[in-house]
mmCIF file of C-alpha atoms in Angstrom:
data_model
loop_
_atom_site.group_PDB
_atom_site.id
_atom_site.type_symbol
_atom_site.label_atom_id
_atom_site.label_comp_id
_atom_site.label_asym_id
_atom_site.label_seq_id
_atom_site.Cartn_x
_atom_site.Cartn_y
_atom_site.Cartn_z
ATOM 1 C CA MET A 117 -0.230 -0.028 -0.100
ATOM 2 C CA ASN A 118 1.337 3.461 -0.882
ATOM 3 C CA SER A 119 1.925 6.434 1.291
ATOM 4 C CA ASP A 120 -1.222 7.926 -0.588
ATOM 5 C CA THR A 121 -3.396 5.670 0.089
ATOM 6 C CA ASN A 122 -2.543 5.354 3.697
ATOM 7 C CA GLY A 123 -2.646 8.756 3.957
ATOM 8 C CA GLU A 124 -6.192 8.461 2.195
ATOM 9 C CA THR A 125 -7.404 5.725 4.748
ATOM 10 C CA ALA A 126 -6.292 7.797 7.508
ATOM 11 C CA SER A 127 -7.930 10.863 6.833
ATOM 12 C CA LEU A 128 -11.134 8.606 6.188
ATOM 13 C CA GLN A 129 -10.671 7.091 9.947
ATOM 14 C CA THR A 130 -10.176 10.324 11.281
ATOM 15 C CA ARG A 131 -13.357 12.201 9.798
ATOM 16 C CA LYS A 132 -15.136 8.415 10.734
ATOM 17 C CA ASN A 133 -13.838 9.154 14.493
ATOM 18 C CA LYS A 134 -14.945 12.791 14.408
ATOM 19 C CA THR A 135 -18.070 12.002 13.265
ATOM 20 C CA ASP A 136 -18.800 8.909 15.890
ATOM 21 C CA TYR A 137 -17.887 11.690 18.869
ATOM 22 C CA ASP A 138 -20.077 14.548 17.061
ATOM 23 C CA SER A 139 -23.162 11.385 17.284
ATOM 24 C CA ALA A 140 -21.934 10.571 20.523
ATOM 25 C CA TRP A 141 -22.489 13.642 22.226
ATOM 26 C CA LYS A 142 -26.020 13.981 20.425
ATOM 27 C CA GLU A 143 -27.106 10.555 21.933
ATOM 28 C CA VAL A 144 -26.123 12.392 25.625
ATOM 29 C CA ILE A 145 -28.209 15.380 24.895
ATOM 30 C CA GLU A 146 -30.977 13.745 23.630
ATOM 31 C CA GLY A 147 -31.304 10.577 25.822
ATOM 32 C CA LEU A 148 -29.634 11.881 28.837
ATOM 33 C CA PHE A 149 -30.356 15.542 28.831
ATOM 34 C CA GLU A 150 -31.552 15.760 32.784
ATOM 35 C CA PRO A 151 -28.194 14.657 33.917
ATOM 36 C CA PHE A 152 -26.199 16.506 30.948
ATOM 37 C CA THR A 153 -27.533 19.731 32.550
ATOM 38 C CA GLY A 154 -27.119 18.677 35.940
ATOM 39 C CA PHE A 155 -23.443 17.855 35.297
ATOM 40 C CA PHE A 156 -22.407 20.744 32.889
ATOM 41 C CA PHE A 157 -25.207 23.509 33.499
ATOM 42 C CA PRO A 158 -26.269 23.206 37.043
ATOM 43 C CA ASP A 159 -27.523 26.608 37.483
ATOM 44 C CA ILE A 160 -29.559 25.914 34.089
ATOM 45 C CA HIS A 161 -30.776 22.117 35.557
ATOM 46 C CA GLN A 162 -32.344 23.720 38.507
ATOM 47 C CA ASP A 163 -34.235 25.704 37.028
ATOM 48 C CA ILE A 164 -36.261 23.144 34.514
ATOM 49 C CA ASP A 165 -39.164 21.387 35.647
ATOM 50 C CA PHE A 166 -38.302 18.023 34.251
ATOM 51 C CA SER A 167 -41.529 16.380 35.169
ATOM 52 C CA LYS A 168 -43.042 18.313 32.266
ATOM 53 C CA GLY A 169 -40.742 16.507 29.929
ATOM 54 C CA ILE A 170 -38.500 17.873 27.118
ATOM 55 C CA GLU A 171 -38.633 18.225 23.379
ATOM 56 C CA ILE A 172 -36.065 17.549 21.042
ATOM 57 C CA LEU A 173 -36.705 20.014 18.212
ATOM 58 C CA ASP A 174 -34.899 18.471 14.905
ATOM 59 C CA SER A 175 -37.109 20.105 12.608
ATOM 60 C CA GLU A 176 -36.524 23.693 13.393
ATOM 61 C CA LEU A 177 -33.052 23.037 13.631
ATOM 62 C CA ARG A 178 -32.864 21.685 10.290
ATOM 63 C CA ASP A 179 -34.328 24.713 9.134
ATOM 64 C CA ILE A 180 -31.690 26.744 10.192
ATOM 65 C CA THR A 181 -28.689 27.259 7.610
ATOM 66 C CA PRO A 182 -25.279 28.904 9.112
ATOM 67 C CA TYR A 183 -23.488 31.262 6.816
ATOM 68 C CA GLY A 184 -20.791 29.446 5.002
ATOM 69 C CA ASN A 185 -18.074 31.732 6.359
ATOM 70 C CA VAL A 186 -18.387 31.530 9.719
ATOM 71 C CA GLY A 187 -16.591 28.489 11.258
ATOM 72 C CA LYS A 188 -16.112 24.698 11.698
ATOM 73 C CA ARG A 189 -18.018 21.719 12.836
ATOM 74 C CA TYR A 190 -19.880 21.346 15.625
ATOM 75 C CA ALA A 191 -22.602 19.276 16.843
ATOM 76 C CA GLY A 192 -25.888 21.064 18.155
ATOM 77 C CA GLU A 193 -29.545 20.361 19.766
ATOM 78 C CA LEU A 194 -32.220 22.124 20.269
ATOM 79 C CA VAL A 195 -34.087 21.346 23.207
ATOM 80 C CA LYS A 196 -37.529 23.010 24.344
ATOM 81 C CA VAL A 197 -37.890 22.835 28.475
ATOM 82 C CA HIS A 198 -40.269 24.114 30.910
ATOM 83 C CA LEU A 199 -39.158 26.145 34.010
ATOM 84 C CA LYS A 200 -40.355 25.395 37.665
ATOM 85 C CA ASP A 201 -41.330 28.898 38.458
ATOM 86 C CA GLY A 202 -43.710 29.033 35.204
ATOM 87 C CA SER A 203 -42.792 32.579 34.537
ATOM 88 C CA MET A 204 -42.572 31.778 30.805
ATOM 89 C CA ALA A 205 -44.592 29.257 28.727
ATOM 90 C CA CYS A 206 -41.181 27.536 27.687
ATOM 91 C CA VAL A 207 -37.400 28.118 26.736
ATOM 92 C CA TRP A 208 -35.883 27.099 23.705
ATOM 93 C CA VAL A 209 -31.962 26.012 24.929
ATOM 94 C CA PHE A 210 -29.708 25.433 21.728
ATOM 95 C CA ILE A 211 -26.573 23.641 22.834
ATOM 96 C CA HIS A 212 -23.454 23.854 20.593
ATOM 97 C CA ILE A 213 -20.701 21.380 21.215
ATOM 98 C CA GLU A 214 -17.673 22.506 19.116
ATOM 99 C CA VAL A 215 -15.482 19.753 18.167
ATOM 100 C CA GLN A 216 -12.012 21.075 17.227
ATOM 101 C CA GLY A 217 -8.779 20.320 17.396
ATOM 102 C CA LYS A 218 -7.681 24.185 18.255
ATOM 103 C CA LYS A 219 -8.825 27.463 18.564
ATOM 104 C CA GLU A 220 -10.187 29.138 15.701
ATOM 105 C CA LYS A 221 -9.894 32.929 14.671
ATOM 106 C CA LYS A 222 -10.895 35.231 17.124
ATOM 107 C CA GLY A 223 -14.741 35.951 17.198
ATOM 108 C CA LEU A 224 -15.913 33.288 14.658
ATOM 109 C CA PHE A 225 -17.494 31.168 17.493
ATOM 110 C CA PRO A 226 -19.578 33.918 19.207
ATOM 111 C CA GLU A 227 -20.579 35.466 15.804
ATOM 112 C CA ARG A 228 -21.637 31.869 14.943
ATOM 113 C CA ALA A 229 -23.329 31.439 18.398
ATOM 114 C CA TYR A 230 -25.102 34.504 17.774
ATOM 115 C CA ILE A 231 -26.391 33.838 14.123
ATOM 116 C CA TYR A 232 -27.856 30.579 15.474
ATOM 117 C CA ASN A 233 -29.576 32.199 18.464
ATOM 118 C CA TYR A 234 -31.179 34.898 15.962
ATOM 119 C CA ARG A 235 -31.894 32.281 13.217
ATOM 120 C CA ILE A 236 -34.070 30.365 15.886
ATOM 121 C CA TYR A 237 -35.927 33.189 17.319
ATOM 122 C CA ASP A 238 -36.476 35.205 14.002
ATOM 123 C CA LYS A 239 -37.648 32.226 12.611
ATOM 124 C CA ASN A 240 -40.151 31.176 15.741
ATOM 125 C CA ILE A 241 -41.005 34.977 16.773
ATOM 126 C CA GLU A 242 -44.470 34.494 16.766
ATOM 127 C CA LYS A 243 -44.275 31.650 19.037
ATOM 128 C CA GLY A 244 -43.228 33.926 21.332
ATOM 129 C CA VAL A 245 -40.135 31.771 22.357
ATOM 130 C CA LYS A 246 -36.881 32.715 24.297
ATOM 131 C CA VAL A 247 -34.086 31.042 22.995
ATOM 132 C CA ILE A 248 -30.992 30.362 25.369
ATOM 133 C CA SER A 249 -27.517 29.281 23.928
ATOM 134 C CA VAL A 250 -24.962 27.278 25.674
ATOM 135 C CA ALA A 251 -21.474 25.771 24.724
ATOM 136 C CA ILE A 252 -19.199 23.055 25.148
ATOM 137 C CA LEU A 253 -15.770 23.504 23.735
ATOM 138 C CA THR A 254 -13.268 20.525 23.086
ATOM 139 C CA ASP A 255 -10.247 22.081 22.385
ATOM 140 C CA GLU A 256 -7.375 22.183 24.147
ATOM 141 C CA ASP A 257 -6.205 25.796 24.840
ATOM 142 C CA GLU A 258 -7.190 26.684 28.411
ATOM 143 C CA ASN A 259 -7.121 30.409 27.745
ATOM 144 C CA TYR A 260 -9.424 30.258 24.568
ATOM 145 C CA ARG A 261 -12.969 31.100 26.123
ATOM 146 C CA PRO A 262 -14.974 33.179 23.598
ATOM 147 C CA ASP A 263 -17.973 33.392 25.469
ATOM 148 C CA GLU A 264 -19.167 37.194 24.484
ATOM 149 C CA TYR A 265 -20.444 38.404 21.272
ATOM 150 C CA LEU A 266 -20.346 42.136 21.517
ATOM 151 C CA ILE A 267 -20.805 45.204 18.921
ATOM 152 C CA GLN A 268 -20.384 48.607 19.997
ATOM 153 C CA GLN A 269 -20.508 51.819 18.037
ATOM 154 C CA TRP A 270 -21.926 55.349 18.396
ATOM 155 C CA GLY A 271 -23.550 54.784 21.386
ATOM 156 C CA PHE A 272 -25.183 51.175 19.895
ATOM 157 C CA GLU A 273 -24.437 48.009 21.921
ATOM 158 C CA LEU A 274 -25.207 44.451 21.110
ATOM 159 C CA ARG A 275 -24.194 42.309 23.563
ATOM 160 C CA MET A 276 -24.692 38.296 23.978
ATOM 161 C CA LYS A 277 -22.840 36.168 26.850
ATOM 162 C CA ILE A 278 -22.874 32.593 26.274
ATOM 163 C CA PRO A 279 -22.730 29.888 29.330
ATOM 164 C CA MET A 280 -19.557 28.106 28.455
ATOM 165 C CA MET A 281 -18.135 24.562 29.870
ATOM 166 C CA LYS A 282 -14.516 23.286 28.363
ATOM 167 C CA ILE A 283 -13.784 19.901 28.460
ATOM 168 C CA ILE A 284 -10.057 20.623 29.201
ATOM 169 C CA ASP A 285 -11.238 21.532 32.293
ATOM 170 C CA PHE A 286 -12.452 18.469 33.749
ATOM 171 C CA LYS A 287 -8.612 17.042 32.951
ATOM 172 C CA ASN A 288 -6.701 19.842 34.295
ATOM 173 C CA LYS A 289 -8.551 21.202 37.697
ATOM 174 C CA LYS A 290 -8.771 18.936 40.399
ATOM 175 C CA GLU A 291 -11.918 20.226 41.591
ATOM 176 C CA LEU A 292 -13.383 19.677 38.476
ATOM 177 C CA ARG A 293 -11.869 16.079 38.032
ATOM 178 C CA GLU A 294 -13.247 15.259 41.379
ATOM 179 C CA LYS A 295 -16.736 16.143 39.891
ATOM 180 C CA LYS A 296 -16.458 13.475 37.221
ATOM 181 C CA PRO A 297 -19.522 11.027 37.142
ATOM 182 C CA GLY A 298 -18.299 7.144 38.194
ATOM 183 C CA SER A 299 -21.728 5.479 37.880
ATOM 184 C CA GLY A 300 -25.418 5.294 36.274
ATOM 185 C CA LYS A 301 -26.427 7.426 33.561
ATOM 186 C CA LEU A 302 -23.176 9.740 33.630
ATOM 187 C CA ILE A 303 -20.398 6.818 32.858
ATOM 188 C CA PHE A 304 -21.155 8.039 28.814
ATOM 189 C CA ILE A 305 -20.562 11.680 29.884
ATOM 190 C CA GLU A 306 -17.103 10.230 31.538
ATOM 191 C CA PHE A 307 -16.545 8.409 28.472
ATOM 192 C CA LEU A 308 -16.636 11.655 26.170
ATOM 193 C CA LEU A 309 -14.610 13.474 28.545
ATOM 194 C CA THR A 310 -11.717 10.463 28.381
ATOM 195 C CA LYS A 311 -12.232 10.089 25.063
ATOM 196 C CA ARG A 312 -11.522 13.430 24.070
ATOM 197 C CA ASP A 313 -7.609 12.696 23.091
ATOM 198 C CA LYS A 314 -5.299 13.861 19.851
ATOM 199 C CA ARG A 315 -4.977 9.903 18.898
ATOM 200 C CA THR A 316 -8.717 9.742 18.143
ATOM 201 C CA ILE A 317 -10.387 12.814 17.792
ATOM 202 C CA LEU A 318 -7.962 15.524 16.242
#
């Protein structure tokens, strides 16, 4: 087998690994949404009334097409939830899973998050929905935390703050490593935390 064939085979395997990893995250969000939010976003989890169930809004998400020049691959889910306090009929939570080996050009991720949030909101504005975006990043740069989209000019200001978690936090920080699950439904999440390495994903 020549070097070109070896390179092509390795590239295909890498793409397959990445696709499998994306799919695994989507399975967690769809099938384990309650422990998923409890683990990564406890403040959000405590406000959701899980007794009323959740709804995965696949069809609404398929209608949203991103601009071609705003970034890399991601896995994402749009989930309809109800709040315990009944302050609004429901909230739509859009979860970005950015599956990439290194940080991208400054500003691209926040812009992409804003675009998705607005497009979902705009397409469903007559339903009176509120769209909340959160994110999980899988790159290896501890200092890369693009959690804000901001435009300021001539007194105009547009700002979107994005609740964000990074997988690397669960590897490098003692207090977060101790939070890693070890039993029950969260074992699958632990698997994803440990599987994110350069040999299998990048």
